[in-house]
mmCIF file of C-alpha atoms in Angstrom:
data_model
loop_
_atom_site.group_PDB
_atom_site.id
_atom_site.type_symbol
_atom_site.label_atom_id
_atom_site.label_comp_id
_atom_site.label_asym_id
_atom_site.label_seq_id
_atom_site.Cartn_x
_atom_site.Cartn_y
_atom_site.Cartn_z
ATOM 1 C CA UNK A 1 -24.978 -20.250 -29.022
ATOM 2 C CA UNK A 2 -24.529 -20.696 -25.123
ATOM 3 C CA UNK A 3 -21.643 -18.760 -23.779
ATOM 4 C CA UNK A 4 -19.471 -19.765 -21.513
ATOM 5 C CA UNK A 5 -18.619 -18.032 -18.399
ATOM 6 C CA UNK A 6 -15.595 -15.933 -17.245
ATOM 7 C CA UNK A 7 -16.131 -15.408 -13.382
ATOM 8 C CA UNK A 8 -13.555 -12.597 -11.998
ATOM 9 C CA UNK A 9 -13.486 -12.969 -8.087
ATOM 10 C CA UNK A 10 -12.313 -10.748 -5.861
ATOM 11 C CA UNK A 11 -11.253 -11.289 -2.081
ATOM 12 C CA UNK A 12 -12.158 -7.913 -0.373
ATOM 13 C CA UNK A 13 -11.602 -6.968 3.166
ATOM 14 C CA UNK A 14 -11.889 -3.513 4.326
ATOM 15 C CA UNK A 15 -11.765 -2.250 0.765
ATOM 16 C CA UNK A 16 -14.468 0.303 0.733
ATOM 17 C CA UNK A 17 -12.053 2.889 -0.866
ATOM 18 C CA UNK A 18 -10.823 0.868 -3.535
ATOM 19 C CA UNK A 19 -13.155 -1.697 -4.950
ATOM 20 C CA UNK A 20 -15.728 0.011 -6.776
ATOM 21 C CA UNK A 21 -13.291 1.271 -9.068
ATOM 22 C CA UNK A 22 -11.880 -2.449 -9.748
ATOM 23 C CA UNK A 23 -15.111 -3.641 -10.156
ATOM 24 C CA UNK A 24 -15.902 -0.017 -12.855
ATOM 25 C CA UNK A 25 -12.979 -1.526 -14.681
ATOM 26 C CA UNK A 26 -13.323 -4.847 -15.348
ATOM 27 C CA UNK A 27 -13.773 -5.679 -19.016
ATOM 28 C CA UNK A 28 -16.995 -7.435 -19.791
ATOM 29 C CA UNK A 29 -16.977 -7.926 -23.256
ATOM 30 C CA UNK A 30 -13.617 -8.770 -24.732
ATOM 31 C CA UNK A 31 -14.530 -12.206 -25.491
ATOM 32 C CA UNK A 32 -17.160 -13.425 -28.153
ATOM 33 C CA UNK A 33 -17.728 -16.737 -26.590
ATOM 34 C CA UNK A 34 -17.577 -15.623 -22.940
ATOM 35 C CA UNK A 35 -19.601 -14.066 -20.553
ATOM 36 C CA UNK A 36 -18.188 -12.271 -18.079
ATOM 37 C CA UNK A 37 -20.009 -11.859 -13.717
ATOM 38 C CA UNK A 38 -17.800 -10.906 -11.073
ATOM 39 C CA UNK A 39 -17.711 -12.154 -7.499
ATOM 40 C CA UNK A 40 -16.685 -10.887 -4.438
ATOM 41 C CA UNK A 41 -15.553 -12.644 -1.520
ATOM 42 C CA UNK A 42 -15.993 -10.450 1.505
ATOM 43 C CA UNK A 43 -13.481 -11.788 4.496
ATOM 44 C CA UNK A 44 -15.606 -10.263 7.536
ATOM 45 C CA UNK A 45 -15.200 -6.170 6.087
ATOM 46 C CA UNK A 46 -15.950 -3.735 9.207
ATOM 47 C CA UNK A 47 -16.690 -1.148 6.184
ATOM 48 C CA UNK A 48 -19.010 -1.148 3.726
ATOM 49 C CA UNK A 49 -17.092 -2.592 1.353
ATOM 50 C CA UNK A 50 -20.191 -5.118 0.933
ATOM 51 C CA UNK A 51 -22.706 -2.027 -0.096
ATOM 52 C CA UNK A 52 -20.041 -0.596 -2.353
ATOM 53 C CA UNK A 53 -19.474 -3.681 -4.134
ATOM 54 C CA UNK A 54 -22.956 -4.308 -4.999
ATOM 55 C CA UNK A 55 -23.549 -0.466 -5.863
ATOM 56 C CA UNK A 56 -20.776 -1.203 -8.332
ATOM 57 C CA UNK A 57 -22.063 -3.839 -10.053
ATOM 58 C CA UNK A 58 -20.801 -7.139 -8.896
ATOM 59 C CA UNK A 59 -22.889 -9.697 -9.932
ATOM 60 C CA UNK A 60 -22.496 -12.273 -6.471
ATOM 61 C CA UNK A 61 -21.239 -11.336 -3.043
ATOM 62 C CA UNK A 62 -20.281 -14.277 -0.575
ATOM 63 C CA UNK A 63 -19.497 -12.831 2.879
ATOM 64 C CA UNK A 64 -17.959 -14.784 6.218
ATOM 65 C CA UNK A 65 -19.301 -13.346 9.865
ATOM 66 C CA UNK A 66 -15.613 -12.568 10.801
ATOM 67 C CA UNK A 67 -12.173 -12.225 8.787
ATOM 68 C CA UNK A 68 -10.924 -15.799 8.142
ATOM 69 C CA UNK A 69 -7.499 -14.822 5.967
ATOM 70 C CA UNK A 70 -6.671 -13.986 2.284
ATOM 71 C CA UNK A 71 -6.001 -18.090 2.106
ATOM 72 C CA UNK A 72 -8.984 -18.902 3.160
ATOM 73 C CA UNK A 73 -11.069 -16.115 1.340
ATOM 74 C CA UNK A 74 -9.381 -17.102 -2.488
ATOM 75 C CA UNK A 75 -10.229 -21.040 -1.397
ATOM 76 C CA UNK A 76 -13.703 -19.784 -1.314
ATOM 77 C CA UNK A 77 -13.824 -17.941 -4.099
ATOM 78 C CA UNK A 78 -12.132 -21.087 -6.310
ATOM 79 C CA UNK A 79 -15.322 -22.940 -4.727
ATOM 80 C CA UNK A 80 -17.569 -20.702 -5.820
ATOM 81 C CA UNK A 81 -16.702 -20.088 -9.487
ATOM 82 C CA UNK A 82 -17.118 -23.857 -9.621
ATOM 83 C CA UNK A 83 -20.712 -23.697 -8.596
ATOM 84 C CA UNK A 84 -21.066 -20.550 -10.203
ATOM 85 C CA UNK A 85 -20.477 -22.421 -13.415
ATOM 86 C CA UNK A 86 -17.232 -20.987 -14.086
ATOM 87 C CA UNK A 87 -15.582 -22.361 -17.029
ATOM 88 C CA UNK A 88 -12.170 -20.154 -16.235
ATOM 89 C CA UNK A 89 -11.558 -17.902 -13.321
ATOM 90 C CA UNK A 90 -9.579 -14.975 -12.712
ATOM 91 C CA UNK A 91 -8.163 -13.709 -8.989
ATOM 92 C CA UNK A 92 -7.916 -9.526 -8.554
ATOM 93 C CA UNK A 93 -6.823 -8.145 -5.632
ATOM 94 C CA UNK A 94 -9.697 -5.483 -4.533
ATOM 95 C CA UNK A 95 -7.006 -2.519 -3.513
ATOM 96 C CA UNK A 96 -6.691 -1.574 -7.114
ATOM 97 C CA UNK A 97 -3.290 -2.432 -7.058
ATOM 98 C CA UNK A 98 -3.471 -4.528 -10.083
ATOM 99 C CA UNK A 99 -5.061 -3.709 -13.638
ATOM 100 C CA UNK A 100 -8.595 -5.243 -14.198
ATOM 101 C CA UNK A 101 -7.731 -3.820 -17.945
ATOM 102 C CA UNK A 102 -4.962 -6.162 -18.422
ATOM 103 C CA UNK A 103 -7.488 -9.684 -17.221
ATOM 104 C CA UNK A 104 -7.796 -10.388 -21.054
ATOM 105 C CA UNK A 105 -3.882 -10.728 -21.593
ATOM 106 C CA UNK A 106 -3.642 -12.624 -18.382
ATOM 107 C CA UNK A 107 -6.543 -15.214 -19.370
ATOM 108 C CA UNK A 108 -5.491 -15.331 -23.134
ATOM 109 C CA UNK A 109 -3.517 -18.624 -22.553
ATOM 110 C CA UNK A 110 -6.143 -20.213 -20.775
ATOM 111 C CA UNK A 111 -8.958 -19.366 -23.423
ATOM 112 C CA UNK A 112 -6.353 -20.744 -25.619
ATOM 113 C CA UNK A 113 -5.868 -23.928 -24.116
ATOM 114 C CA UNK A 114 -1.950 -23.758 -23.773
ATOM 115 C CA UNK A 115 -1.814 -22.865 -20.031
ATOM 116 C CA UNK A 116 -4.126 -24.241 -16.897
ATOM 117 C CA UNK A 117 -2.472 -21.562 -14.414
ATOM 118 C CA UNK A 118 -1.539 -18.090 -15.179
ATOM 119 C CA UNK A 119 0.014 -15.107 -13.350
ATOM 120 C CA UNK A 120 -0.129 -11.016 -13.640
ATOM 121 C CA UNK A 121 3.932 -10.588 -13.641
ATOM 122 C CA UNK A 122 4.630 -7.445 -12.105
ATOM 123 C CA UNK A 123 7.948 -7.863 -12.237
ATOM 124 C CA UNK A 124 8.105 -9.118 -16.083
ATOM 125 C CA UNK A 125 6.115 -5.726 -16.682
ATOM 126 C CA UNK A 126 6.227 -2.468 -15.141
ATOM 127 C CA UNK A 127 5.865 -1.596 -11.502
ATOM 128 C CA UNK A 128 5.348 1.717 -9.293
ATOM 129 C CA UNK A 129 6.131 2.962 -5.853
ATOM 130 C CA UNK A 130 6.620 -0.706 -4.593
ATOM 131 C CA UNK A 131 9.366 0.000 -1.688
ATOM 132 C CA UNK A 132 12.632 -1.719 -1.620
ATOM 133 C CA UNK A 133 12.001 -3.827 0.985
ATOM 134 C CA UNK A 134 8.481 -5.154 0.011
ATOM 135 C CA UNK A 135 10.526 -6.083 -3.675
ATOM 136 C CA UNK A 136 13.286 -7.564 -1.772
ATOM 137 C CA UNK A 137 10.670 -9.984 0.197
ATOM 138 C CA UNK A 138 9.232 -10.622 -3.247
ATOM 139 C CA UNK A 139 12.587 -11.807 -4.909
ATOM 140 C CA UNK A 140 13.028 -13.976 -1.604
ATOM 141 C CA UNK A 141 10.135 -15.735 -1.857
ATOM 142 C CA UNK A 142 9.857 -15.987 -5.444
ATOM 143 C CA UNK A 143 13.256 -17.592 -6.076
ATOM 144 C CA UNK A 144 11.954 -20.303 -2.717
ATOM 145 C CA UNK A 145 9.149 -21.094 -4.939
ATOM 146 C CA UNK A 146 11.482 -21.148 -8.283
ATOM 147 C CA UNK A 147 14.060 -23.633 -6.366
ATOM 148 C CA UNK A 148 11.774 -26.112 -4.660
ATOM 149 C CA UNK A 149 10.080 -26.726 -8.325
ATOM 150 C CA UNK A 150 13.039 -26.670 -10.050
ATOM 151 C CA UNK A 151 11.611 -24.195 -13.014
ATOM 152 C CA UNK A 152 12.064 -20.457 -13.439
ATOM 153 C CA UNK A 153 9.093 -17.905 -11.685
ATOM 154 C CA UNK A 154 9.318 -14.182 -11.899
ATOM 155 C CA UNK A 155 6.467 -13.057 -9.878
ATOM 156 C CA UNK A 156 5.470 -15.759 -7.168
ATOM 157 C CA UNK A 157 3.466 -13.098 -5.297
ATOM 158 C CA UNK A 158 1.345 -11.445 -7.600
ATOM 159 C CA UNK A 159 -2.076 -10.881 -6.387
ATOM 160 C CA UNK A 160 -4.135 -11.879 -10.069
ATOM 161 C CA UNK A 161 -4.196 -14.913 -11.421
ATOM 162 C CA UNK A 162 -6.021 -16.656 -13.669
ATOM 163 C CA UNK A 163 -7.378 -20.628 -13.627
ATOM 164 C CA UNK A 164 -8.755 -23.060 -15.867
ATOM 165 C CA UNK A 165 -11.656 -25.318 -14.974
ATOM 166 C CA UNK A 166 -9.905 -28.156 -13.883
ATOM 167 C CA UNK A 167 -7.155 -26.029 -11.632
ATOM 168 C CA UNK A 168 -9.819 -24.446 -9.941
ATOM 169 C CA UNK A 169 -11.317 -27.959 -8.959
ATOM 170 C CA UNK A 170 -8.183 -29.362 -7.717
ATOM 171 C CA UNK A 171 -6.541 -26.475 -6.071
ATOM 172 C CA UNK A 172 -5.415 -26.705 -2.721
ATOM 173 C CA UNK A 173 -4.805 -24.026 -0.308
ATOM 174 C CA UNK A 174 -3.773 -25.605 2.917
ATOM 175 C CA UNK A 175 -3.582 -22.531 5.300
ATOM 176 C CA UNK A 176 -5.734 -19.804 5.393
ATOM 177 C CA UNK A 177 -3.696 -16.759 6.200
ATOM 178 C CA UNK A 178 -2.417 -16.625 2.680
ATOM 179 C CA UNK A 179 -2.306 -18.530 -0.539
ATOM 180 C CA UNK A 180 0.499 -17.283 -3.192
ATOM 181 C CA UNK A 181 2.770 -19.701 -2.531
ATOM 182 C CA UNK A 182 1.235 -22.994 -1.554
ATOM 183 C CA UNK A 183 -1.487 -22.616 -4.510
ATOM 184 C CA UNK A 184 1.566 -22.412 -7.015
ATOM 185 C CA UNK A 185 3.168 -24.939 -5.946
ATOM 186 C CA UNK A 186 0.460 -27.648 -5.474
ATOM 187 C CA UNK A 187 -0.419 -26.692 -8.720
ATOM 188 C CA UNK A 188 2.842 -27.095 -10.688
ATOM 189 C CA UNK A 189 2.961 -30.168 -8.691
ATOM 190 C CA UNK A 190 -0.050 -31.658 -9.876
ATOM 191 C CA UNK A 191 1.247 -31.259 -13.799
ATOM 192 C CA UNK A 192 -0.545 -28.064 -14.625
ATOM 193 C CA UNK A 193 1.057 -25.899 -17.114
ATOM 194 C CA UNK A 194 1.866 -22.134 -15.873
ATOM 195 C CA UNK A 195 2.589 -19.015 -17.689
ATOM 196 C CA UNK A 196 3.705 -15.495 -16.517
ATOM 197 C CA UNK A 197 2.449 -12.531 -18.560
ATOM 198 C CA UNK A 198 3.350 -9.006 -17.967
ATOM 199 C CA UNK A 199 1.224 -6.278 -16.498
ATOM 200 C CA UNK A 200 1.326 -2.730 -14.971
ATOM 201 C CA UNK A 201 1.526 -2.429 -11.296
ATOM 202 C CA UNK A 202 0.802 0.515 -8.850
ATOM 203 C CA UNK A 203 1.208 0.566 -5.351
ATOM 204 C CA UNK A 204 -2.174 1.248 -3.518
ATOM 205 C CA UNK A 205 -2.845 4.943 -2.634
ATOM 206 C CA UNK A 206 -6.277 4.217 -0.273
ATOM 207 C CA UNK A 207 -6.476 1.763 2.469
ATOM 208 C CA UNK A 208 -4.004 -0.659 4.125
ATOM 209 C CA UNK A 209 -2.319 -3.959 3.694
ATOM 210 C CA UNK A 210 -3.027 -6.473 6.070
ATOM 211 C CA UNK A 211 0.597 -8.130 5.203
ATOM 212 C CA UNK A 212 2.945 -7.865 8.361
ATOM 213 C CA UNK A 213 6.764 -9.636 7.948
ATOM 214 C CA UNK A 214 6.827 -11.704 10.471
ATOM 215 C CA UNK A 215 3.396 -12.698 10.549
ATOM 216 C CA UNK A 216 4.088 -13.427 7.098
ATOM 217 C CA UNK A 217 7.153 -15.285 7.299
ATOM 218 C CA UNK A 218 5.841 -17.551 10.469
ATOM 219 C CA UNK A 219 2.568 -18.537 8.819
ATOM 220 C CA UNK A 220 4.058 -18.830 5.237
ATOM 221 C CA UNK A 221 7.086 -20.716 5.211
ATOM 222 C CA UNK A 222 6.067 -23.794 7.426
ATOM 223 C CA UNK A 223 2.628 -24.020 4.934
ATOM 224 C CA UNK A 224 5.210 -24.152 2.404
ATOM 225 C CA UNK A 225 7.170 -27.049 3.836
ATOM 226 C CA UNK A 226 4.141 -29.000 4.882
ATOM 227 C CA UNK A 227 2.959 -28.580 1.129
ATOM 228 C CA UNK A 228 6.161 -30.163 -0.467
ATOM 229 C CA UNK A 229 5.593 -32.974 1.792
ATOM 230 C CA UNK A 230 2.335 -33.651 1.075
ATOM 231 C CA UNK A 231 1.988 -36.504 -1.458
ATOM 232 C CA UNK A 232 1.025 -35.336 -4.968
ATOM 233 C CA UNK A 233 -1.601 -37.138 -7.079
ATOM 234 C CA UNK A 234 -0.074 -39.263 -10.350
ATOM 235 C CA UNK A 235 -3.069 -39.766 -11.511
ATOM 236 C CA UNK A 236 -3.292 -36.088 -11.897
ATOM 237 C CA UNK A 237 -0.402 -35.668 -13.233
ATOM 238 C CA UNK A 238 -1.120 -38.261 -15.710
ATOM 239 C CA UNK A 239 -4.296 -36.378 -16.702
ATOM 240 C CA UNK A 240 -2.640 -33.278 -17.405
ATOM 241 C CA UNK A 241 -0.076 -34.791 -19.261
ATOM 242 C CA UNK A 242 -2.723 -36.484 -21.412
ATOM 243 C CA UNK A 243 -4.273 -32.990 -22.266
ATOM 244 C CA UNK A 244 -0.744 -31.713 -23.100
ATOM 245 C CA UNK A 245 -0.209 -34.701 -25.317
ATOM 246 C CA UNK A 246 -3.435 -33.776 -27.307
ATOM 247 C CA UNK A 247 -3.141 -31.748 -30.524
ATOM 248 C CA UNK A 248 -4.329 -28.538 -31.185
ATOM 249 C CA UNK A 249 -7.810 -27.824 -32.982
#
């Protein structure tokens, strides 16, 4: 029997220090009917984040000539799971921030067929050493998503997520300097179903964050008013509605 195919991508940049033991700990076997390759997008690294990756065993490397964004470097990795012949896809940050242990839970409702759109919930689970104003920022911009689509989100931020087929096709990421927020809510938008599941969180110990507050808040909140105004598909939402409607095997 054919298996299908789990691709977990990674958007890496500068992460030398840190991504060969994401990569060492992704499960590749917890699945009967999956496969499992990882991907890494490199956004212009200056270190040899590309070498390490490889050394480490990921399985395809895509790499732009300069650094583009995180936005821009998840949109690329959505488009290449697709031509990877990606069935489901799962985002992991590369600063080991977040558990590659814990990408079976996260995809279990995919696999299942009962979500198209899943989150790690740090704050559903357990979290370390974030600092009181990187959780405050969190809780801002999680209850902006939470209010502008009218349902309940926990974690709006987190950096792994998981996809189904048909998400990653239609995703939209309309800036490129990041992507949490717009992604989720063209998604829910478009009708497909979401569903938080709680994981372990740890504050990097190597390397640096690229996020800066105002940076943040300048490029983030107009992509997320230009997103709510942007007209959303019926059709679409018909679809996914259709799939909803459908019973259960």
């Amino acid at each position: 029997m054919t298996k299908k195919k789990i691709i977990v991508f990674m958007p890496a940049h500068n992460e030398e220090e840190n991504i060969s033991g994401v990569i060492a700990r992704v499960p590749r076997d917890f699945h009967p009917q999956y496969e499992v390759e990882v991907l890494v997008i490199d956004d212009g690294s200056k270190d040899l984040t590309v070498q390490v990756a490889r050394e480490a065993g990921a399985d395809h490397i895509v790499s732009f000539p300069h650094n583009r964004g995180l936005g821009a470097a998840v949109r690329e990795g959505l488009k290449q799971c697709c031509l990877l012949g990606g069935d489901i896809g799962i985002m992991i940050d590369a600063d080991n921030e977040y558990p590659p242990e814990q990408i079976p839970d996260v995809l279990a409702p995919i696999i299942s067929g009962r979500a198209d759109y899943t989150f790690g919930s740090r704050f559903k689970g357990n979290i370390q050493g974030m600092k009181l104003h990187r959780r405050l920022g969190n809780y801002t911009f999680t209850l902006l998503q939470a209010i502008l689509l009218r349902r309940w989100i926990y974690d709006g931020q987190s950096g792994m997520r998981g996809f189904s087929r048909d998400a990653m096709e239609n995703a939209v990421i309309i800036h490129d300097y990041n992507y949490a927020q717009v992604l989720t809510i063209n998604l829910v938008r478009q009708g497909y179903r979401l569903e938080e599941i709680p994981i372990s969180y740890q504050v990097r110990t190597k390397g640096q964050s690229f996020i800066k507050f105002r940076q943040y808040v300048s490029s983030v909140i107009p992509a997320i008013y230009k997103e709510m105004r942007r007209p959303v598909s019926r059709k679409r939402q018909a679809t996914v509605q259709m799939h909803r409607d459908e019973p259960s095997l």
